[in-house]
Short mmCIF file of C-alpha atoms and ligand atoms in Angstrom, two decimals:
data_model
loop_
_atom_site.label_atom_id
_atom_site.label_comp_id
_atom_site.label_asym_id
_atom_site.label_seq_id
_atom_site.Cartn_x
_atom_site.Cartn_y
_atom_site.Cartn_z
CA MET A 1486 16.69 16.58 7.99
CA TYR A 1487 16.26 20.06 9.29
CA ILE A 1488 15.74 21.30 5.87
CA ALA A 1489 12.72 19.03 5.47
CA LEU A 1490 11.20 20.04 8.85
CA PHE A 1491 11.61 23.77 7.67
CA LEU A 1492 10.12 23.15 4.52
CA LEU A 1493 7.41 21.51 6.39
CA LEU A 1494 6.80 24.42 8.42
CA GLN A 1495 6.94 26.60 5.45
CA THR A 1496 3.98 25.20 3.61
CA VAL A 1497 2.08 25.83 7.19
CA LEU A 1498 2.71 29.66 7.14
CA GLY A 1499 -0.09 31.39 5.60
CA ALA A 1500 -2.10 28.77 4.38
CA ASN A 1501 -5.26 29.40 2.31
CA ILE A 1502 -8.61 27.78 4.19
CA LEU A 1503 -12.04 27.31 3.08
CA HIS A 1504 -14.32 26.96 6.04
CA ILE A 1505 -17.58 25.69 5.13
CA ALA A 1506 -19.82 26.62 8.25
CA PRO A 1507 -23.40 26.40 6.87
CA VAL A 1508 -25.25 25.49 9.85
CA GLY A 1509 -28.10 28.33 10.36
CA SER A 1510 -27.56 28.21 14.15
CA PRO A 1511 -25.72 31.05 16.02
CA SER A 1512 -24.18 28.90 18.23
CA HIS A 1513 -22.52 26.97 15.58
CA HIS A 1514 -21.11 30.17 14.09
CA ILE A 1515 -19.87 31.29 17.53
CA TRP A 1516 -17.66 27.98 17.74
CA ASN A 1517 -16.33 28.24 13.84
CA ARG A 1518 -15.92 31.91 14.12
CA ALA A 1519 -13.72 31.17 17.37
CA LEU A 1520 -11.78 28.48 15.37
CA ALA A 1521 -11.20 30.76 12.19
CA PHE A 1522 -10.07 33.43 14.39
CA GLY A 1523 -7.58 31.14 16.05
CA LEU A 1524 -6.46 30.35 12.68
CA ILE A 1525 -6.14 33.72 11.16
CA LYS A 1526 -4.03 34.75 14.32
CA LYS A 1527 -1.51 32.25 13.13
CA GLY A 1528 -1.73 34.08 9.81
CA HIS A 1529 -3.76 31.89 7.74
CA ASN A 1530 -6.31 33.23 5.18
CA VAL A 1531 -9.92 32.04 6.05
CA THR A 1532 -12.77 32.20 3.66
CA MET A 1533 -15.60 31.32 5.59
CA LEU A 1534 -19.22 30.02 3.75
CA SER A 1535 -21.88 31.56 6.40
CA HIS A 1536 -25.37 32.62 6.98
CA PHE A 1537 -23.97 35.22 9.30
CA GLU A 1538 -22.76 38.43 7.99
CA GLU A 1539 -19.77 40.31 9.48
CA LYS A 1540 -20.11 44.08 9.55
CA GLU A 1541 -16.52 44.69 10.15
CA LYS A 1542 -13.54 43.69 8.16
CA PHE A 1543 -10.65 41.67 9.70
CA LYS A 1544 -7.65 41.21 7.97
CA ASN A 1545 -7.45 37.35 6.40
CA PHE A 1546 -11.21 36.86 7.22
CA HIS A 1547 -13.48 36.74 4.14
CA ILE A 1548 -17.22 35.82 4.93
CA ILE A 1549 -19.06 34.62 1.95
CA LEU A 1550 -22.64 35.10 2.93
CA LEU A 1551 -25.35 32.46 2.09
CA GLU A 1552 -27.76 35.36 2.37
CA GLY A 1553 -31.65 35.24 3.13
CA PHE A 1554 -31.75 32.34 5.10
CA PHE A 1555 -33.36 34.12 8.33
CA ASP A 1556 -35.95 35.87 6.33
CA LYS A 1557 -37.54 32.50 5.79
CA THR A 1558 -40.42 31.60 8.06
CA TYR A 1559 -38.54 28.90 10.05
CA GLU A 1560 -40.84 26.65 12.39
CA PHE A 1561 -38.61 23.85 13.30
CA PHE A 1562 -37.55 25.18 16.75
CA SER A 1563 -40.41 26.98 18.11
CA ILE A 1564 -41.42 27.25 21.76
CA ASP A 1565 -44.50 25.50 20.89
CA SER A 1566 -43.37 22.74 18.44
CA VAL A 1567 -41.58 20.69 20.93
CA GLN A 1568 -41.23 17.45 19.88
CA PRO A 1569 -41.90 15.07 22.82
CA ASN A 1570 -41.18 11.72 20.61
CA LYS A 1571 -37.31 10.92 20.79
CA PHE A 1572 -37.25 8.97 17.78
CA LEU A 1573 -39.06 11.80 15.84
CA ASP A 1574 -36.90 14.23 17.32
CA ILE A 1575 -34.00 12.75 15.41
CA LYS A 1576 -35.62 13.63 12.27
CA THR A 1577 -35.84 17.54 13.10
CA VAL A 1578 -32.20 17.66 12.82
CA TYR A 1579 -32.27 16.36 9.24
CA ASP A 1580 -35.21 18.29 8.23
CA LEU A 1581 -33.50 21.46 9.14
CA SER A 1582 -30.49 20.05 6.96
CA LEU A 1583 -32.55 19.46 3.78
CA PHE A 1584 -34.41 22.74 4.49
CA SER A 1585 -30.88 24.54 4.73
CA CYS A 1586 -29.27 22.77 1.73
CA GLU A 1587 -32.49 23.55 -0.58
CA HIS A 1588 -31.81 27.47 0.17
CA ASP A 1589 -28.14 27.63 0.37
CA LEU A 1590 -27.50 26.01 -2.93
CA ASP A 1591 -29.73 28.35 -4.59
CA THR A 1592 -28.01 31.58 -2.98
CA GLN A 1593 -25.69 34.46 -4.62
CA GLY A 1594 -22.83 33.58 -1.99
CA PHE A 1595 -22.92 30.01 -3.14
CA LYS A 1596 -22.67 30.92 -6.61
CA THR A 1597 -19.88 33.07 -5.99
CA LEU A 1598 -17.79 30.70 -4.46
CA MET A 1599 -18.83 28.25 -7.36
CA ASN A 1600 -17.66 30.82 -9.77
CA TYR A 1601 -13.89 30.99 -7.96
CA PRO A 1602 -11.50 30.81 -10.96
CA LYS A 1603 -11.34 27.14 -12.08
CA ASP A 1604 -7.35 26.77 -11.06
CA PHE A 1605 -8.26 28.75 -7.76
CA THR A 1606 -6.99 26.38 -4.85
CA PHE A 1607 -7.58 26.00 -1.10
CA ASP A 1608 -4.80 24.39 0.84
CA LEU A 1609 -7.24 22.80 3.15
CA ILE A 1610 -11.06 22.61 3.97
CA ILE A 1611 -12.73 22.86 7.07
CA MET A 1612 -16.09 21.50 7.39
CA ASP A 1613 -18.75 21.69 10.02
CA ILE A 1614 -20.22 18.27 9.07
CA THR A 1615 -23.23 18.44 11.71
CA ILE A 1616 -25.68 18.61 8.81
CA GLN A 1617 -25.99 19.90 5.23
CA GLN A 1618 -23.97 17.09 3.68
CA CYS A 1619 -25.22 18.62 0.20
CA LEU A 1620 -22.16 20.75 0.13
CA TYR A 1621 -19.74 18.02 0.35
CA THR A 1622 -19.44 18.72 -3.52
CA LEU A 1623 -17.60 21.88 -2.83
CA ILE A 1624 -14.54 19.81 -1.72
CA GLU A 1625 -14.46 17.89 -5.33
CA ARG A 1626 -15.09 21.43 -6.86
CA PHE A 1627 -11.76 22.81 -5.16
CA LYS A 1628 -10.09 19.48 -6.31
CA ASN A 1629 -10.10 17.21 -2.91
CA PRO A 1630 -7.37 19.14 -0.65
CA PRO A 1631 -7.42 17.58 2.88
CA VAL A 1632 -10.39 18.22 4.89
CA VAL A 1633 -10.81 18.59 8.42
CA ALA A 1634 -14.45 17.88 9.76
CA VAL A 1635 -15.70 19.63 13.08
CA THR A 1636 -18.70 19.78 14.93
CA PRO A 1637 -19.86 22.43 17.43
CA PHE A 1638 -22.79 20.12 18.50
CA LEU A 1639 -20.50 18.45 21.01
CA LEU A 1640 -19.94 14.63 19.70
CA PRO A 1641 -23.10 12.88 18.02
CA PRO A 1642 -22.47 9.38 17.89
CA VAL A 1643 -22.93 9.35 14.45
CA LEU A 1644 -20.27 11.51 13.79
CA SER A 1645 -17.75 9.99 15.95
CA HIS A 1646 -18.80 6.66 14.28
CA LEU A 1647 -18.09 7.98 10.96
CA PHE A 1648 -14.22 8.27 12.25
CA GLY A 1649 -14.22 4.61 13.40
CA ASN A 1650 -15.33 5.32 17.00
CA PRO A 1651 -17.00 2.42 18.71
CA LEU A 1652 -20.41 3.31 19.54
CA GLN A 1653 -20.29 3.25 23.40
CA ALA A 1654 -24.13 2.92 23.43
CA ALA A 1655 -23.99 1.48 26.86
CA TYR A 1656 -22.71 4.50 28.23
CA MET A 1657 -22.86 7.35 25.84
CA PRO A 1658 -26.01 8.74 26.71
CA TYR A 1659 -27.82 9.94 23.40
CA TYR A 1660 -28.18 13.64 23.36
CA ASN A 1661 -31.92 14.16 23.10
CA THR A 1662 -32.48 12.30 26.67
CA LEU A 1663 -31.79 12.86 29.89
CA HIS A 1664 -29.89 9.83 30.30
CA ILE A 1665 -26.57 9.93 32.23
CA ASP A 1666 -23.54 7.53 31.64
CA ARG A 1667 -24.48 5.13 34.10
CA MET A 1668 -27.81 3.97 32.84
CA SER A 1669 -30.42 1.56 33.81
CA PHE A 1670 -30.95 -1.77 31.48
CA LEU A 1671 -34.22 -0.02 29.99
CA GLN A 1672 -32.45 3.01 29.12
CA ARG A 1673 -29.60 1.32 27.65
CA ILE A 1674 -32.27 -0.56 25.43
CA THR A 1675 -33.92 2.96 24.34
CA ASN A 1676 -30.28 4.64 24.07
CA PHE A 1677 -29.25 1.45 21.88
CA LEU A 1678 -32.33 2.18 19.54
CA LEU A 1679 -31.68 5.94 19.43
CA ILE A 1680 -28.12 5.55 18.57
CA HIS A 1681 -28.77 2.83 15.70
CA SER A 1682 -32.09 4.70 14.65
CA GLU A 1683 -29.99 7.71 13.88
CA ILE A 1684 -27.24 5.87 12.24
CA LEU A 1685 -29.68 4.03 9.98
CA TYR A 1686 -31.56 6.98 9.19
CA ARG A 1687 -28.55 8.95 8.28
CA LYS A 1688 -27.13 6.38 6.26
CA TYR A 1689 -30.39 5.21 4.17
CA ILE A 1690 -32.50 8.36 4.12
CA VAL A 1691 -30.65 11.54 4.67
CA ILE A 1692 -27.41 10.77 2.87
CA PRO A 1693 -29.29 9.69 -0.29
CA ALA A 1694 -31.56 12.80 -0.15
CA GLU A 1695 -28.72 15.14 0.32
CA SER A 1696 -26.89 13.43 -2.34
CA LYS A 1697 -29.96 13.97 -4.63
CA LEU A 1698 -30.07 17.49 -4.04
CA ALA A 1699 -26.38 17.91 -4.73
CA LYS A 1700 -26.73 15.97 -8.08
CA LYS A 1701 -29.61 18.46 -9.33
CA HIS A 1702 -27.24 21.06 -8.69
CA PHE A 1703 -23.71 19.59 -9.71
CA GLY A 1704 -24.79 17.06 -12.28
CA LYS A 1705 -24.77 13.14 -11.91
CA ASN A 1706 -21.29 12.44 -11.58
CA ILE A 1707 -20.31 13.77 -8.29
CA GLN A 1708 -18.20 12.05 -5.95
CA SER A 1709 -20.16 9.62 -3.73
CA PHE A 1710 -20.26 10.98 -0.29
CA ASP A 1711 -19.35 7.88 1.71
CA GLU A 1712 -16.20 8.36 -0.06
CA ILE A 1713 -15.73 12.02 0.80
CA GLU A 1714 -16.50 11.35 4.15
CA ARG A 1715 -13.98 8.34 4.62
CA ASN A 1716 -11.49 10.82 3.40
CA MET A 1717 -11.89 13.11 5.78
CA SER A 1718 -8.61 13.50 7.93
CA ILE A 1719 -9.87 14.01 11.53
CA LEU A 1720 -12.83 15.48 13.50
CA ILE A 1721 -12.25 18.36 15.81
CA SER A 1722 -15.34 18.26 18.58
CA ASN A 1723 -16.78 20.18 20.77
CA TYR A 1724 -16.38 17.32 23.32
CA ASP A 1725 -14.38 17.47 26.74
CA PRO A 1726 -14.29 14.80 29.16
CA ILE A 1727 -14.91 17.22 31.94
CA LEU A 1728 -17.86 19.44 30.72
CA CYS A 1729 -19.46 16.10 28.99
CA PHE A 1730 -19.10 12.39 30.24
CA PRO A 1731 -16.17 10.69 29.93
CA LEU A 1732 -15.78 8.62 26.87
CA ALA A 1733 -12.94 6.63 24.89
CA LEU A 1734 -11.75 8.64 21.41
CA PRO A 1735 -9.70 7.30 18.83
CA PRO A 1736 -6.81 9.37 18.15
CA ASN A 1737 -8.39 11.11 14.75
CA ILE A 1738 -11.19 12.67 17.02
CA ILE A 1739 -9.56 15.88 18.66
CA PRO A 1740 -11.51 16.72 21.76
CA ALA A 1741 -11.48 20.59 21.72
CA GLY A 1742 -14.69 21.24 23.77
CA GLY A 1743 -15.20 25.22 24.64
CA LEU A 1744 -12.98 26.47 22.40
CA HIS A 1745 -15.28 29.64 21.97
CA ILE A 1746 -15.00 30.35 25.44
CA ASP A 1747 -12.43 33.11 26.60
CA SER A 1748 -11.86 33.95 30.09
CA VAL A 1749 -13.46 37.37 31.09
CA LYS A 1750 -13.04 38.90 34.66
CA SER A 1751 -15.42 41.61 34.65
CA LEU A 1752 -17.72 43.72 32.55
CA PRO A 1753 -17.14 45.37 30.38
CA ASN A 1754 -14.21 44.01 29.36
CA VAL A 1755 -14.66 42.29 25.95
CA SER A 1756 -13.97 38.92 26.49
CA ASN A 1757 -13.08 38.52 22.75
CA LYS A 1758 -10.59 40.61 21.15
CA HIS A 1759 -12.33 40.28 17.90
CA ALA A 1760 -15.35 41.03 19.05
CA ILE A 1761 -17.73 42.97 16.77
CA SER A 1762 -18.33 46.66 17.85
CA TYR A 1763 -22.09 46.33 18.52
CA ILE A 1764 -21.28 43.91 21.22
CA ILE A 1765 -18.89 46.44 22.92
CA GLN A 1766 -21.66 49.06 22.64
CA ILE A 1767 -24.23 46.35 24.42
CA LEU A 1768 -21.64 45.91 27.25
CA GLN A 1769 -21.24 49.40 27.55
CA ASP A 1770 -24.92 50.11 27.97
CA LEU A 1771 -25.26 47.10 30.62
CA LYS A 1772 -22.18 48.38 32.45
CA THR A 1773 -24.21 50.64 34.88
CA ILE A 1774 -26.78 48.23 35.62
CA VAL A 1775 -24.35 45.92 36.25
CA GLU A 1776 -22.55 48.16 38.77
CA ASN A 1777 -25.64 48.78 40.47
CA ALA A 1778 -26.89 45.05 40.81
CA LYS A 1779 -26.05 44.92 44.70
CA GLU A 1780 -27.79 41.61 45.20
CA GLY A 1781 -26.12 40.01 42.34
CA LEU A 1782 -27.52 38.93 38.84
CA ILE A 1783 -29.56 36.29 37.32
CA ILE A 1784 -29.67 35.56 33.33
CA PHE A 1785 -32.64 34.16 31.52
CA THR A 1786 -32.12 33.30 28.06
CA LEU A 1787 -33.72 30.43 25.60
CA GLY A 1788 -30.60 30.73 23.12
CA SER A 1789 -30.56 32.02 20.04
CA TYR A 1790 -32.99 30.12 18.50
CA LEU A 1791 -35.92 30.00 20.47
CA ARG A 1792 -38.05 33.41 21.10
CA SER A 1793 -39.24 34.24 24.36
CA ASP A 1794 -41.45 36.70 22.99
CA GLN A 1795 -43.35 33.61 21.35
CA MET A 1796 -44.65 32.76 24.95
CA SER A 1797 -48.33 33.06 25.66
CA VAL A 1798 -48.87 36.03 27.82
CA SER A 1799 -49.91 33.93 30.65
CA LYS A 1800 -46.58 32.39 30.71
CA ARG A 1801 -44.74 35.39 30.57
CA THR A 1802 -46.90 37.08 33.21
CA ALA A 1803 -46.06 33.93 35.45
CA ILE A 1804 -42.56 34.19 35.26
CA LEU A 1805 -41.95 38.00 35.38
CA ASN A 1806 -44.16 37.49 38.97
CA ALA A 1807 -41.45 35.18 39.87
CA PHE A 1808 -38.58 37.55 39.20
CA ALA A 1809 -40.52 40.59 41.00
CA LYS A 1810 -40.26 38.57 44.19
CA LEU A 1811 -36.67 38.40 43.95
CA PRO A 1812 -34.11 41.01 44.94
CA GLN A 1813 -31.38 40.18 42.40
CA THR A 1814 -31.39 41.92 38.94
CA VAL A 1815 -32.49 39.57 36.23
CA PHE A 1816 -31.34 40.24 32.42
CA TRP A 1817 -33.85 38.59 30.10
CA LYS A 1818 -33.08 37.96 26.57
CA PHE A 1819 -36.41 39.07 25.17
CA GLU A 1820 -36.82 39.78 21.55
CA SER A 1821 -39.59 42.69 21.68
CA GLU A 1822 -41.12 44.96 24.27
CA ILE A 1823 -43.00 44.46 27.27
CA ASP A 1824 -45.00 46.91 29.28
CA ASP A 1825 -44.75 47.04 32.99
CA LEU A 1826 -41.44 45.47 33.64
CA PRO A 1827 -41.05 44.81 37.16
CA LYS A 1828 -38.16 47.17 38.21
CA ASN A 1829 -35.23 44.34 38.68
CA VAL A 1830 -35.90 43.07 35.33
CA ILE A 1831 -34.09 44.40 31.94
CA ILE A 1832 -34.70 42.93 28.72
CA ARG A 1833 -32.47 43.28 25.79
CA LYS A 1834 -33.06 41.83 22.30
CA TRP A 1835 -29.39 40.19 22.57
CA LEU A 1836 -27.41 39.49 25.72
CA PRO A 1837 -23.53 38.97 25.80
CA GLN A 1838 -23.82 35.76 27.86
CA ASN A 1839 -20.46 34.71 28.29
CA ASP A 1840 -19.64 38.14 29.63
CA ILE A 1841 -22.43 38.37 32.16
CA LEU A 1842 -21.86 34.79 33.44
CA GLY A 1843 -17.95 35.82 33.99
CA ASP A 1844 -18.99 38.62 36.16
CA PRO A 1845 -18.35 37.84 39.98
CA LYS A 1846 -22.09 39.28 40.60
CA THR A 1847 -23.85 36.37 38.49
CA LYS A 1848 -25.43 34.03 40.60
CA LEU A 1849 -27.59 31.86 38.18
CA LEU A 1850 -28.24 30.97 34.54
CA ILE A 1851 -31.76 30.22 33.70
CA THR A 1852 -31.58 28.57 30.01
CA HIS A 1853 -32.89 26.40 27.63
CA GLY A 1854 -29.92 23.99 27.92
CA GLY A 1855 -27.93 24.88 24.48
CA GLY A 1856 -24.52 23.06 24.17
CA LEU A 1857 -22.64 26.35 24.34
CA SER A 1858 -24.75 27.93 27.06
CA THR A 1859 -24.03 25.14 29.33
CA GLN A 1860 -20.24 24.87 28.33
CA GLU A 1861 -20.47 28.55 29.66
CA ALA A 1862 -21.88 28.07 32.88
CA MET A 1863 -19.75 25.33 33.53
CA TYR A 1864 -16.69 27.48 32.43
CA HIS A 1865 -17.55 30.26 34.95
CA GLY A 1866 -18.99 28.03 37.46
CA ILE A 1867 -22.58 29.27 37.52
CA PRO A 1868 -25.30 26.96 38.55
CA VAL A 1869 -28.29 26.48 35.98
CA ILE A 1870 -31.90 26.12 36.05
CA ALA A 1871 -32.50 24.22 32.74
CA ILE A 1872 -35.82 24.44 30.31
CA PRO A 1873 -34.78 21.86 27.85
CA PHE A 1874 -36.89 22.17 24.52
CA ASN A 1875 -35.19 19.71 22.20
CA THR A 1876 -32.23 17.85 20.70
CA ASP A 1877 -29.16 18.09 22.87
CA GLN A 1878 -30.72 20.34 25.24
CA HIS A 1879 -31.88 17.39 27.04
CA SER A 1880 -28.77 15.67 27.71
CA ASN A 1881 -27.20 18.86 28.84
CA ALA A 1882 -29.83 19.45 31.41
CA GLY A 1883 -29.50 15.65 32.78
CA LYS A 1884 -25.62 16.04 32.77
CA LEU A 1885 -25.99 19.18 35.04
CA ALA A 1886 -28.90 18.00 37.07
CA SER A 1887 -27.40 14.70 37.59
CA ARG A 1888 -24.15 16.48 39.20
CA SER A 1889 -26.30 18.55 41.47
CA MET A 1890 -25.21 21.71 39.52
CA ALA A 1891 -28.81 22.40 38.30
CA LYS A 1892 -32.28 21.96 38.40
CA ILE A 1893 -34.63 20.79 35.39
CA LEU A 1894 -37.94 22.58 34.83
CA ASN A 1895 -40.37 21.53 32.13
CA TYR A 1896 -41.63 24.66 30.30
CA GLU A 1897 -45.25 23.22 30.72
CA ASP A 1898 -44.96 23.22 34.34
CA ILE A 1899 -43.81 26.36 35.01
CA THR A 1900 -45.72 28.66 37.07
CA THR A 1901 -44.80 31.53 39.26
CA ASP A 1902 -44.45 29.27 42.18
CA SER A 1903 -42.39 26.39 40.63
CA LEU A 1904 -39.94 29.00 38.93
CA TYR A 1905 -39.61 31.23 42.63
CA LEU A 1906 -38.94 27.76 44.33
CA ALA A 1907 -36.46 26.56 41.73
CA ILE A 1908 -34.59 29.96 41.93
CA THR A 1909 -34.40 30.19 45.61
CA GLU A 1910 -33.23 26.60 46.18
CA ILE A 1911 -30.41 26.99 44.00
CA LEU A 1912 -29.76 30.49 45.48
CA ASN A 1913 -29.94 29.41 49.18
CA ASN A 1914 -28.32 25.82 48.93
CA PRO A 1915 -24.73 26.39 48.28
CA MET A 1916 -24.32 22.97 47.22
CA TYR A 1917 -24.89 23.84 43.34
CA SER A 1918 -22.84 26.58 43.13
CA ARG A 1919 -19.97 24.70 45.04
CA ASN A 1920 -20.35 21.58 42.44
CA ILE A 1921 -20.53 23.78 39.33
CA LYS A 1922 -17.31 25.72 40.86
CA GLN A 1923 -15.30 22.82 41.39
CA LEU A 1924 -16.17 21.53 38.13
CA SER A 1925 -14.95 24.82 36.62
CA GLN A 1926 -11.75 24.67 38.35
CA ARG A 1927 -11.17 21.14 36.99
CA TYR A 1928 -11.86 22.31 33.32
CA LYS A 1929 -9.59 25.25 33.58
CA ASP A 1930 -6.59 23.27 34.75
CA ARG A 1931 -5.77 22.07 31.36
CA GLU A 1932 -2.57 21.41 29.38
CA GLU A 1933 -3.51 24.11 26.73
CA HIS A 1934 -6.30 26.02 25.53
CA PRO A 1935 -8.71 24.00 23.50
CA LEU A 1936 -8.70 26.54 20.65
CA ASN A 1937 -4.77 26.22 20.55
CA LYS A 1938 -5.05 22.45 20.38
CA ALA A 1939 -7.56 22.66 17.38
CA VAL A 1940 -5.43 25.03 15.68
CA PHE A 1941 -2.25 22.85 16.23
CA TRP A 1942 -4.45 19.91 14.62
CA VAL A 1943 -5.55 21.91 11.45
CA GLU A 1944 -1.77 22.74 10.91
CA TYR A 1945 -0.99 18.98 11.67
CA VAL A 1946 -3.17 17.93 8.73
CA LEU A 1947 -1.75 20.80 6.29
CA ARG A 1948 1.93 19.53 7.39
CA HIS A 1949 0.94 15.94 6.47
CA GLY A 1950 -1.74 16.29 3.97
CA SER A 1951 -3.82 13.86 5.72
CA ALA A 1952 -3.89 11.84 8.85
CA ASN A 1953 -5.02 8.34 7.55
CA PHE A 1954 -2.47 6.64 9.92
CA PHE A 1955 -4.64 7.53 12.81
CA ASN A 1956 -7.61 5.52 11.42
CA LEU A 1957 -8.87 2.54 13.63
CA ALA A 1958 -9.45 -0.22 11.22
CA SER A 1959 -13.15 0.14 12.32
CA ARG A 1960 -13.55 3.09 9.85
CA ASP A 1961 -13.70 0.31 7.48
CA MET A 1962 -15.87 -1.80 8.72
CA TYR A 1963 -19.81 -2.20 8.74
CA THR A 1964 -21.17 -0.92 12.05
CA TYR A 1965 -22.22 -4.56 12.80
CA GLN A 1966 -18.70 -5.79 12.06
CA ALA A 1967 -17.01 -3.05 14.24
CA ALA A 1968 -19.29 -3.82 17.06
CA SER A 1969 -19.09 -7.95 16.62
CA TYR A 1970 -22.79 -8.05 16.11
CA ASP A 1971 -22.15 -10.95 13.28
CA VAL A 1972 -19.74 -12.61 15.88
CA ILE A 1973 -22.55 -12.56 18.58
CA MET A 1974 -25.17 -13.80 16.64
CA VAL A 1975 -23.20 -16.62 14.87
CA LEU A 1976 -22.26 -17.82 18.49
CA LEU A 1977 -25.71 -17.44 19.56
CA MET A 1978 -26.78 -19.58 16.74
CA GLY A 1979 -24.06 -22.03 17.55
CA LEU A 1980 -25.37 -22.23 20.93
CA TYR A 1981 -28.82 -22.63 20.03
CA LEU A 1982 -27.80 -25.59 17.18
CA LEU A 1983 -25.76 -27.32 20.06
CA TYR A 1984 -28.63 -26.93 22.53
CA SER A 1985 -30.99 -28.40 19.73
CA LEU A 1986 -28.66 -31.33 19.00
CA ILE A 1987 -28.29 -32.14 22.53
CA SER A 1988 -32.02 -32.12 23.03
CA PHE A 1989 -32.38 -34.34 19.77
CA ILE A 1990 -29.86 -36.72 21.12
CA LEU A 1991 -31.62 -36.98 24.65
CA THR A 1992 -34.95 -37.32 22.95
CA SER A 1993 -33.64 -40.24 20.63
CA CYS A 1994 -31.91 -41.83 23.13
CA LYS A 1995 -34.82 -41.77 25.47
CA PHE A 1996 -36.80 -43.06 22.47
CA ILE A 1997 -34.53 -45.73 21.68
CA TYR A 1998 -34.44 -46.86 25.39
CA HIS A 1999 -38.13 -47.05 25.50
CA THR A 2000 -38.55 -49.19 22.16
CA VAL A 2001 -35.85 -51.45 23.32
CA TYR A 2002 -37.51 -51.71 26.92
CA LEU A 2003 -41.12 -52.16 25.09
CA ILE A 2004 -39.55 -55.23 22.99
CA SER A 2005 -37.47 -56.61 25.38
CA THR A 2006 -40.46 -57.12 27.55
C1 NAG B 1334 -7.47 34.70 0.74
O1 NAG B 1334 -8.95 34.48 0.52
C2 NAG B 1334 -9.59 35.61 -0.20
C3 NAG B 1334 -11.06 35.20 -0.38
O2 NAG B 1334 -11.27 33.76 -0.67
C4 NAG B 1334 -9.20 35.30 -1.66
O3 NAG B 1334 -9.66 36.18 -2.64
C5 NAG B 1334 -7.47 35.63 -1.54
O4 NAG B 1334 -6.98 35.36 -2.88
C6 NAG B 1334 -7.10 34.55 -0.67
N1 NAG B 1334 -5.40 35.11 -0.11
C7 NAG B 1334 -4.56 34.25 -0.21
C8 NAG B 1334 -2.99 34.56 -0.08
O5 NAG B 1334 -4.59 33.14 -0.57
C1 NAG B 1335 -8.70 12.19 -0.56
O1 NAG B 1335 -7.71 12.96 0.07
C2 NAG B 1335 -6.46 13.36 -0.69
C3 NAG B 1335 -5.62 14.39 -0.10
O2 NAG B 1335 -6.35 14.70 1.18
C4 NAG B 1335 -6.40 13.70 -2.20
O3 NAG B 1335 -5.33 13.54 -2.76
C5 NAG B 1335 -7.53 12.76 -2.74
O4 NAG B 1335 -8.17 12.72 -4.24
C6 NAG B 1335 -8.92 12.15 -2.05
N1 NAG B 1335 -9.79 11.36 -2.55
C7 NAG B 1335 -11.24 11.42 -2.51
C8 NAG B 1335 -11.73 10.56 -3.19
O5 NAG B 1335 -11.56 12.18 -2.15
#
């Protein structure tokens, strides 16, 4: 017994792991990288397929770069291409997927991995399955080791459904809406339609297209994507019931929301022991500015995708005029130069957002409402002004605003006055800060750090080779069966038939009665 346990533990020591993290979004990378380093710390060897270069070498961490992605003109998420239609917005995400797939399959990095010796094995594959299903074939290429799926994109219904989770459309707000978990009837209709549209769109349009792309590269006889997805062991997701709305989860979905967040006490302590040296430099550069910010700090960033320097000059001036009226120091992530900056505004091409948020002087985050940004604000208890543009930014903003931790501004509505009003409202009304600080305390009061939890579950799959025993039976059912739509349909049809039968009998009785009455008189 002890020997068996020992052997189990033995196999877990120093596993060789392939981490497929192909989503070309820095936030996905930050999250996946944090997970990878959690595993490296436990002695595993991680090879990560990524768009993001690593300038420094860390022991047991190997990046295979899918090069050239950011050289392409990439117009899906720009400041002026906001998609107002929620249904078409679903397509944006999958367009990005196909765009990236076409790119990645042609890279040198991809060929490097494909050219590994035929008998080279990985003990386990971790795959960010948010998009880019075309890379599923790598699983087959390395002879189907156990697969752990991950998603930093909180928990999209379409992915949780893949793992057998019931849809919960009545109270799981769809990610590109401002809905909260308590919806009106009309909102529930929209929510239902959006969730089901994505499931159908992914199943009948996206997966066949991704599969076609993969076949072009790997030949016709690749494993079916349905089968590969069905075989994935668990889904580790960036979901947490405090940061998001509460949901029911099956045992094969592991909530590890915020695993990338480290506590930081004050600048310039580097929050992450594995931080890259240029981050440390930036922190040192900002140190004096932070120390001299007597009236506190405000951070303004539109995340890693949207470029603030794409704004019209009039919009930029309106924003700067609002900032100039404030006593606080404002850090703005701005990708080029600005002449005549107000004295209290500091621009940098990149900002160590998590570290600044962790500084006690920080009073407010102005953000596009990205998943990781809102999680970091909640973690550090910093109130927010959200300017959502697309996808999950809407629901993240709604989540904070509905709990009075944030105000939402539409990008089109931003003027000097509207922005100044929103900022002063948040700074002067302690309710916002109080609410989000309370949430932060609740989040931090937890059994274990989500990173440890995620690492535990990866090792669990390594030890047991699979986690199929956790599957709800719904994972093998059609959506309409799992949601009992077929039962409801049949029952409604039955009711209708019964009603028709009764009306028929009643009409017939009346007819007979009248006939008999006529004859008898
Ligand atoms: C670690 O990963 C690298 C890169 O994939 C690989 O060359 C090496 O053989 C791996 N080491 C072990 C011990 O598996
Ligand atoms: C499913 O996964 C197991 C181990 O995790 C593997 O042995 C098997 O070949 C896989 N099957 C398919 C069809 O991927």
